[in-house]
mmCIF file of C-alpha atoms in Angstrom:
data_model
loop_
_atom_site.group_PDB
_atom_site.id
_atom_site.type_symbol
_atom_site.label_atom_id
_atom_site.label_comp_id
_atom_site.label_asym_id
_atom_site.label_seq_id
_atom_site.Cartn_x
_atom_site.Cartn_y
_atom_site.Cartn_z
ATOM 1 C CA UNK A 1131 -0.031 0.000 -0.002
ATOM 2 C CA UNK A 1132 2.984 2.267 0.590
ATOM 3 C CA UNK A 1133 3.834 2.173 -3.034
ATOM 4 C CA UNK A 1134 0.394 3.094 -4.054
ATOM 5 C CA UNK A 1135 0.214 6.092 -1.739
ATOM 6 C CA UNK A 1136 3.451 7.255 -3.096
ATOM 7 C CA UNK A 1137 2.306 6.931 -6.720
ATOM 8 C CA UNK A 1138 -0.909 8.726 -5.900
ATOM 9 C CA UNK A 1139 1.231 11.612 -4.206
ATOM 10 C CA UNK A 1140 3.601 11.692 -7.276
ATOM 11 C CA UNK A 1141 0.637 11.736 -9.739
ATOM 12 C CA UNK A 1142 -0.725 14.822 -7.746
ATOM 13 C CA UNK A 1143 2.619 16.560 -7.801
ATOM 14 C CA UNK A 1144 2.953 15.965 -11.486
ATOM 15 C CA UNK A 1145 -0.458 17.025 -12.418
ATOM 16 C CA UNK A 1146 0.131 20.281 -10.589
ATOM 17 C CA UNK A 1147 3.454 20.848 -12.372
ATOM 18 C CA UNK A 1148 1.974 19.878 -15.698
ATOM 19 C CA UNK A 1149 -0.984 22.545 -15.148
ATOM 20 C CA UNK A 1150 1.450 25.235 -14.106
ATOM 21 C CA UNK A 1151 3.604 24.584 -17.046
ATOM 22 C CA UNK A 1152 0.750 24.819 -19.463
ATOM 23 C CA UNK A 1153 -0.455 27.967 -17.841
ATOM 24 C CA UNK A 1154 3.038 29.555 -17.936
ATOM 25 C CA UNK A 1155 3.409 28.675 -21.648
ATOM 26 C CA UNK A 1156 0.112 30.516 -22.456
ATOM 27 C CA UNK A 1157 1.763 33.699 -20.831
ATOM 28 C CA UNK A 1158 4.664 33.593 -23.382
ATOM 29 C CA UNK A 1159 4.447 36.223 -26.163
ATOM 30 C CA UNK A 1160 2.418 35.360 -29.182
ATOM 31 C CA UNK A 1161 4.482 35.244 -32.399
ATOM 32 C CA UNK A 1162 2.269 36.035 -35.335
ATOM 33 C CA UNK A 1163 5.091 34.738 -37.698
ATOM 34 C CA UNK A 1164 4.795 31.246 -35.832
ATOM 35 C CA UNK A 1165 1.149 30.701 -35.151
ATOM 36 C CA UNK A 1166 0.377 27.867 -32.726
ATOM 37 C CA UNK A 1167 3.993 27.133 -31.940
ATOM 38 C CA UNK A 1168 4.542 26.390 -28.323
ATOM 39 C CA UNK A 1169 7.475 24.685 -26.383
ATOM 40 C CA UNK A 1170 5.155 21.938 -25.212
ATOM 41 C CA UNK A 1171 6.625 21.947 -21.637
ATOM 42 C CA UNK A 1172 3.823 20.003 -20.158
ATOM 43 C CA UNK A 1173 5.101 17.182 -22.453
ATOM 44 C CA UNK A 1174 8.032 16.781 -20.043
ATOM 45 C CA UNK A 1175 5.622 15.582 -17.392
ATOM 46 C CA UNK A 1176 3.893 13.222 -19.703
ATOM 47 C CA UNK A 1177 7.317 11.683 -20.659
ATOM 48 C CA UNK A 1178 8.516 11.593 -17.121
ATOM 49 C CA UNK A 1179 5.304 9.896 -16.042
ATOM 50 C CA UNK A 1180 5.253 7.464 -18.884
ATOM 51 C CA UNK A 1181 8.554 6.108 -17.549
ATOM 52 C CA UNK A 1182 7.829 6.161 -13.866
ATOM 53 C CA UNK A 1183 4.068 5.557 -13.287
ATOM 54 C CA UNK A 1184 1.473 3.017 -14.854
ATOM 55 C CA UNK A 1185 -0.139 3.962 -18.033
ATOM 56 C CA UNK A 1186 -3.447 4.540 -16.465
ATOM 57 C CA UNK A 1187 -2.002 7.075 -14.174
ATOM 58 C CA UNK A 1188 -0.224 9.080 -16.842
ATOM 59 C CA UNK A 1189 -3.544 9.109 -18.730
ATOM 60 C CA UNK A 1190 -5.229 10.509 -15.600
ATOM 61 C CA UNK A 1191 -2.503 13.157 -15.246
ATOM 62 C CA UNK A 1192 -2.850 14.229 -18.886
ATOM 63 C CA UNK A 1193 -6.625 14.310 -18.702
ATOM 64 C CA UNK A 1194 -6.582 16.347 -15.299
ATOM 65 C CA UNK A 1195 -3.874 18.644 -16.676
ATOM 66 C CA UNK A 1196 -5.987 19.555 -19.823
ATOM 67 C CA UNK A 1197 -9.194 20.157 -17.660
ATOM 68 C CA UNK A 1198 -7.290 22.261 -15.183
ATOM 69 C CA UNK A 1199 -5.696 24.247 -17.964
ATOM 70 C CA UNK A 1200 -9.251 24.866 -19.574
ATOM 71 C CA UNK A 1201 -10.608 25.969 -16.099
ATOM 72 C CA UNK A 1202 -7.665 28.414 -15.627
ATOM 73 C CA UNK A 1203 -8.659 30.430 -18.541
ATOM 74 C CA UNK A 1204 -10.015 28.416 -21.619
ATOM 75 C CA UNK A 1205 -13.274 27.402 -23.096
ATOM 76 C CA UNK A 1206 -14.825 24.135 -24.352
ATOM 77 C CA UNK A 1207 -13.126 24.565 -27.681
ATOM 78 C CA UNK A 1208 -9.723 25.062 -26.087
ATOM 79 C CA UNK A 1209 -10.273 22.033 -23.665
ATOM 80 C CA UNK A 1210 -11.294 19.777 -26.836
ATOM 81 C CA UNK A 1211 -8.164 21.238 -28.645
ATOM 82 C CA UNK A 1212 -5.657 20.491 -25.830
ATOM 83 C CA UNK A 1213 -7.186 17.004 -24.947
ATOM 84 C CA UNK A 1214 -6.925 16.001 -28.556
ATOM 85 C CA UNK A 1215 -3.310 16.953 -28.788
ATOM 86 C CA UNK A 1216 -2.341 15.634 -25.461
ATOM 87 C CA UNK A 1217 -4.048 12.419 -25.824
ATOM 88 C CA UNK A 1218 -2.781 11.895 -29.394
ATOM 89 C CA UNK A 1219 0.802 12.563 -28.134
ATOM 90 C CA UNK A 1220 0.358 10.172 -25.028
ATOM 91 C CA UNK A 1221 -0.987 7.415 -27.431
ATOM 92 C CA UNK A 1222 1.948 7.737 -29.829
ATOM 93 C CA UNK A 1223 4.472 7.867 -27.073
ATOM 94 C CA UNK A 1224 2.979 4.906 -25.234
ATOM 95 C CA UNK A 1225 3.056 2.787 -28.319
ATOM 96 C CA UNK A 1226 6.804 3.789 -29.027
ATOM 97 C CA UNK A 1227 7.739 3.496 -25.430
ATOM 98 C CA UNK A 1228 8.405 -0.408 -25.629
ATOM 99 C CA UNK A 1229 10.850 0.259 -28.571
ATOM 100 C CA UNK A 1230 13.059 2.599 -26.452
ATOM 101 C CA UNK A 1231 16.697 1.956 -27.016
ATOM 102 C CA UNK A 1232 15.952 -0.676 -29.628
ATOM 103 C CA UNK A 1233 14.491 1.605 -32.323
ATOM 104 C CA UNK A 1234 13.977 5.144 -30.669
ATOM 105 C CA UNK A 1235 15.781 7.377 -28.365
ATOM 106 C CA UNK A 1236 13.836 9.277 -25.721
ATOM 107 C CA UNK A 1237 14.051 12.250 -28.081
ATOM 108 C CA UNK A 1238 12.704 10.213 -30.903
ATOM 109 C CA UNK A 1239 9.617 9.140 -28.873
ATOM 110 C CA UNK A 1240 9.243 12.900 -27.747
ATOM 111 C CA UNK A 1241 9.461 14.196 -31.363
ATOM 112 C CA UNK A 1242 6.862 11.552 -32.505
ATOM 113 C CA UNK A 1243 4.509 12.637 -29.555
ATOM 114 C CA UNK A 1244 4.998 16.448 -30.433
ATOM 115 C CA UNK A 1245 4.089 15.544 -34.144
ATOM 116 C CA UNK A 1246 0.993 13.484 -33.099
ATOM 117 C CA UNK A 1247 0.060 16.487 -30.882
ATOM 118 C CA UNK A 1248 0.151 18.863 -33.688
ATOM 119 C CA UNK A 1249 -1.574 16.773 -36.315
ATOM 120 C CA UNK A 1250 -4.417 15.950 -33.980
ATOM 121 C CA UNK A 1251 -4.885 19.710 -33.180
ATOM 122 C CA UNK A 1252 -4.858 20.539 -36.961
ATOM 123 C CA UNK A 1253 -7.449 17.905 -37.424
ATOM 124 C CA UNK A 1254 -9.688 19.134 -34.477
ATOM 125 C CA UNK A 1255 -9.257 22.671 -36.203
ATOM 126 C CA UNK A 1256 -10.235 21.420 -39.631
ATOM 127 C CA UNK A 1257 -13.196 19.551 -38.111
ATOM 128 C CA UNK A 1258 -14.461 22.715 -36.323
ATOM 129 C CA UNK A 1259 -13.832 25.058 -39.322
ATOM 130 C CA UNK A 1260 -15.063 22.518 -41.844
ATOM 131 C CA UNK A 1261 -12.111 23.473 -43.916
ATOM 132 C CA UNK A 1262 -8.798 21.749 -44.581
ATOM 133 C CA UNK A 1263 -6.928 24.969 -45.096
ATOM 134 C CA UNK A 1264 -5.252 24.908 -41.662
ATOM 135 C CA UNK A 1265 -3.244 21.812 -42.862
ATOM 136 C CA UNK A 1266 -1.137 24.304 -44.770
ATOM 137 C CA UNK A 1267 0.657 24.944 -41.357
ATOM 138 C CA UNK A 1268 1.441 21.290 -41.016
ATOM 139 C CA UNK A 1269 5.038 21.597 -42.548
ATOM 140 C CA UNK A 1270 6.070 24.474 -40.176
ATOM 141 C CA UNK A 1271 4.528 22.676 -37.252
ATOM 142 C CA UNK A 1272 6.453 19.465 -38.137
ATOM 143 C CA UNK A 1273 9.670 21.437 -38.051
ATOM 144 C CA UNK A 1274 8.777 23.043 -34.570
ATOM 145 C CA UNK A 1275 7.790 19.591 -33.431
ATOM 146 C CA UNK A 1276 11.323 18.363 -34.073
ATOM 147 C CA UNK A 1277 12.793 21.122 -32.233
ATOM 148 C CA UNK A 1278 10.551 21.374 -29.182
ATOM 149 C CA UNK A 1279 10.313 17.483 -29.072
ATOM 150 C CA UNK A 1280 14.140 17.223 -28.557
ATOM 151 C CA UNK A 1281 14.076 20.208 -25.969
ATOM 152 C CA UNK A 1282 11.415 18.490 -23.864
ATOM 153 C CA UNK A 1283 13.302 15.012 -24.093
ATOM 154 C CA UNK A 1284 16.403 16.600 -22.753
ATOM 155 C CA UNK A 1285 14.642 17.977 -19.837
ATOM 156 C CA UNK A 1286 12.783 14.593 -19.245
ATOM 157 C CA UNK A 1287 16.011 12.812 -19.604
ATOM 158 C CA UNK A 1288 17.633 14.869 -16.775
ATOM 159 C CA UNK A 1289 14.782 14.459 -14.711
ATOM 160 C CA UNK A 1290 14.601 10.632 -15.142
ATOM 161 C CA UNK A 1291 18.274 10.138 -14.496
ATOM 162 C CA UNK A 1292 18.440 12.512 -11.473
ATOM 163 C CA UNK A 1293 15.374 10.690 -9.975
ATOM 164 C CA UNK A 1294 16.791 7.240 -10.702
ATOM 165 C CA UNK A 1295 17.694 6.736 -7.055
ATOM 166 C CA UNK A 1296 14.516 8.026 -5.582
ATOM 167 C CA UNK A 1297 11.864 5.413 -4.851
ATOM 168 C CA UNK A 1298 8.931 6.888 -6.764
ATOM 169 C CA UNK A 1299 6.776 3.685 -6.595
ATOM 170 C CA UNK A 1300 8.041 2.569 -9.765
ATOM 171 C CA UNK A 1301 6.551 -0.732 -11.048
ATOM 172 C CA UNK A 1302 10.040 -2.120 -11.559
ATOM 173 C CA UNK A 1303 11.104 -1.638 -7.997
ATOM 174 C CA UNK A 1304 7.754 -3.031 -6.749
ATOM 175 C CA UNK A 1305 8.292 -6.145 -8.639
ATOM 176 C CA UNK A 1306 11.830 -6.448 -7.383
ATOM 177 C CA UNK A 1307 10.761 -6.406 -3.804
ATOM 178 C CA UNK B 970 15.895 21.099 -45.303
ATOM 179 C CA UNK B 971 13.400 19.374 -47.664
ATOM 180 C CA UNK B 972 10.688 20.280 -45.268
ATOM 181 C CA UNK B 973 11.618 23.845 -45.191
ATOM 182 C CA UNK B 974 11.754 23.830 -49.101
ATOM 183 C CA UNK B 975 8.303 22.248 -49.020
ATOM 184 C CA UNK B 976 6.959 24.895 -46.646
ATOM 185 C CA UNK B 977 8.419 27.833 -48.688
ATOM 186 C CA UNK B 978 6.520 26.378 -51.791
ATOM 187 C CA UNK B 979 3.312 25.796 -49.777
ATOM 188 C CA UNK B 980 3.250 28.913 -47.622
ATOM 189 C CA UNK B 981 5.392 31.529 -49.041
ATOM 190 C CA UNK B 982 4.051 31.521 -52.586
ATOM 191 C CA UNK B 983 5.034 34.753 -54.295
ATOM 192 C CA UNK B 984 2.518 37.519 -53.783
ATOM 193 C CA UNK B 985 -0.326 36.800 -55.928
ATOM 194 C CA UNK B 986 -1.600 39.560 -58.219
ATOM 195 C CA UNK B 987 -5.099 39.065 -56.976
ATOM 196 C CA UNK B 988 -5.077 37.421 -53.636
ATOM 197 C CA UNK B 989 -8.758 36.337 -52.787
ATOM 198 C CA UNK B 990 -9.757 36.499 -49.146
ATOM 199 C CA UNK B 991 -12.405 33.930 -48.399
ATOM 200 C CA UNK B 992 -14.247 34.087 -44.992
ATOM 201 C CA UNK B 993 -16.253 31.110 -43.982
ATOM 202 C CA UNK B 994 -18.277 30.442 -40.760
ATOM 203 C CA UNK B 995 -19.234 26.738 -40.239
ATOM 204 C CA UNK B 996 -17.754 26.109 -43.553
ATOM 205 C CA UNK B 997 -20.241 28.480 -45.311
ATOM 206 C CA UNK B 998 -18.776 31.339 -47.226
ATOM 207 C CA UNK B 999 -19.855 34.714 -45.621
ATOM 208 C CA UNK B 1000 -17.345 37.060 -47.390
ATOM 209 C CA UNK B 1001 -15.251 36.946 -50.432
ATOM 210 C CA UNK B 1002 -12.783 39.799 -51.629
ATOM 211 C CA UNK B 1003 -10.120 40.597 -53.954
ATOM 212 C CA UNK B 1004 -7.524 42.048 -51.629
ATOM 213 C CA UNK B 1005 -5.933 43.839 -54.576
ATOM 214 C CA UNK B 1006 -9.247 45.656 -55.278
ATOM 215 C CA UNK B 1007 -9.530 46.998 -51.799
ATOM 216 C CA UNK B 1008 -8.855 50.769 -51.861
ATOM 217 C CA UNK B 1009 -9.747 51.793 -48.263
ATOM 218 C CA UNK B 1010 -9.632 50.160 -44.987
ATOM 219 C CA UNK B 1011 -13.122 48.678 -44.000
ATOM 220 C CA UNK B 1012 -14.356 46.700 -41.024
ATOM 221 C CA UNK B 1013 -16.875 43.965 -41.546
ATOM 222 C CA UNK B 1014 -18.852 43.089 -38.248
ATOM 223 C CA UNK B 1015 -20.000 39.551 -37.974
ATOM 224 C CA UNK B 1016 -21.331 39.885 -34.511
ATOM 225 C CA UNK B 1017 -18.876 37.726 -32.709
ATOM 226 C CA UNK B 1018 -15.817 38.993 -34.611
ATOM 227 C CA UNK B 1019 -14.892 42.125 -36.490
ATOM 228 C CA UNK B 1020 -12.830 41.648 -39.718
ATOM 229 C CA UNK B 1021 -10.793 44.524 -41.118
ATOM 230 C CA UNK B 1022 -9.941 44.608 -44.683
ATOM 231 C CA UNK B 1023 -6.961 46.875 -45.884
ATOM 232 C CA UNK B 1024 -5.394 47.021 -49.258
ATOM 233 C CA UNK B 1025 -3.777 43.807 -49.811
ATOM 234 C CA UNK B 1026 -4.520 42.247 -46.310
ATOM 235 C CA UNK B 1027 -7.123 41.119 -44.018
ATOM 236 C CA UNK B 1028 -7.366 40.008 -40.354
ATOM 237 C CA UNK B 1029 -9.484 39.762 -37.282
ATOM 238 C CA UNK B 1030 -9.433 43.015 -35.206
ATOM 239 C CA UNK B 1031 -11.910 42.001 -32.628
ATOM 240 C CA UNK B 1032 -13.192 38.775 -31.115
ATOM 241 C CA UNK B 1033 -15.563 38.259 -28.101
ATOM 242 C CA UNK B 1034 -13.585 35.392 -26.816
ATOM 243 C CA UNK B 1035 -10.981 35.257 -24.159
ATOM 244 C CA UNK B 1036 -7.710 33.982 -25.807
ATOM 245 C CA UNK B 1037 -7.788 36.422 -28.859
ATOM 246 C CA UNK B 1038 -5.713 33.999 -30.845
ATOM 247 C CA UNK B 1039 -7.262 35.095 -33.935
ATOM 248 C CA UNK B 1040 -6.557 38.790 -33.267
ATOM 249 C CA UNK B 1041 -2.994 38.119 -32.341
ATOM 250 C CA UNK B 1042 -2.515 36.279 -35.550
ATOM 251 C CA UNK B 1043 -2.625 39.761 -37.245
ATOM 252 C CA UNK B 1044 -3.150 40.638 -40.818
ATOM 253 C CA UNK B 1045 -2.691 38.147 -43.585
ATOM 254 C CA UNK B 1046 -2.349 38.510 -47.393
ATOM 255 C CA UNK B 1047 -0.426 35.831 -49.011
ATOM 256 C CA UNK B 1048 -1.877 32.927 -50.673
ATOM 257 C CA UNK B 1049 -2.001 29.827 -48.506
ATOM 258 C CA UNK B 1050 -2.199 31.739 -45.254
ATOM 259 C CA UNK B 1051 -5.017 31.582 -42.868
ATOM 260 C CA UNK B 1052 -6.346 32.956 -39.596
ATOM 261 C CA UNK B 1053 -8.930 31.212 -37.660
ATOM 262 C CA UNK B 1054 -11.176 31.926 -34.721
ATOM 263 C CA UNK B 1055 -12.035 28.464 -33.343
ATOM 264 C CA UNK B 1056 -14.558 29.260 -30.784
ATOM 265 C CA UNK B 1057 -16.650 30.996 -33.351
ATOM 266 C CA UNK B 1058 -15.737 28.724 -36.138
ATOM 267 C CA UNK B 1059 -14.723 31.476 -38.436
ATOM 268 C CA UNK B 1060 -11.937 31.023 -41.017
ATOM 269 C CA UNK B 1061 -10.127 33.517 -43.112
ATOM 270 C CA UNK B 1062 -8.055 32.040 -45.844
ATOM 271 C CA UNK B 1063 -6.200 33.572 -48.733
ATOM 272 C CA UNK B 1064 -6.550 31.778 -52.093
ATOM 273 C CA UNK B 1065 -3.978 32.435 -54.840
ATOM 274 C CA UNK B 1066 -4.918 33.329 -58.467
ATOM 275 C CA UNK B 1067 -4.602 29.975 -59.798
ATOM 276 C CA UNK B 1068 -7.128 28.061 -57.496
ATOM 277 C CA UNK B 1069 -10.168 30.258 -57.674
ATOM 278 C CA UNK B 1070 -9.635 32.065 -60.886
ATOM 279 C CA UNK B 1071 -13.040 31.495 -62.329
ATOM 280 C CA UNK B 1072 -14.489 34.583 -64.023
ATOM 281 C CA UNK B 1073 -18.265 34.524 -64.363
ATOM 282 C CA UNK B 1074 -19.402 36.953 -67.004
#
């Protein structure tokens, strides 16, 4: 039960961190030249969680983060938008997680997640606007996905290696006991 | 680099002689203008949003939502560019000469 409590506490902390990162990101100046490009800092939390907590807990963190973000200054549309992006990113990264080190580095997984995030959001925008014109921004979003995906992976990697010695209720350690 | 080249082809097409601005709400066209024929700035009020048209460019200047993303996108005027207000489902897109060059006499 101790592991479970630890996991719950960690999930709570990670949700709070992810929500604050999303909020801070929205305060960054908007660049008209680069519409819709964000660093995707909350993805650091998703990545970290993916490698330290069970998948269901990671899913809960992502859903809570998006909901909190919408409550802190969004609308139903922005909630749908952020959920679509975050869930697509999580789904793709979860799929590729098993291939870590064999086929993909952490950066590769992160870039794939960021790309999925952008494609899902463009798809939602196209559905809402009933027009595919927004897909013209896909190429520039793919380039930004590569850059921001690598950046978030570097941060997540630092977090993962620095917390390696801390018992975070990881499944691996639970199995070892 | 390939992607960058692709992007420059897709987005940064040379300024079209007759950039057509098409505004849609829920996919329905509500305004169509040849931006090269705009002589003076004019505002179009669509209730939830105000769209300003200037010679060669168009953009959102007011929106009733909180995030103001469409307003902050600024003015657009090159073929392939778009500006959107998702909460009100309004899209401005710029079409080049080749795509919608139908002249109905």
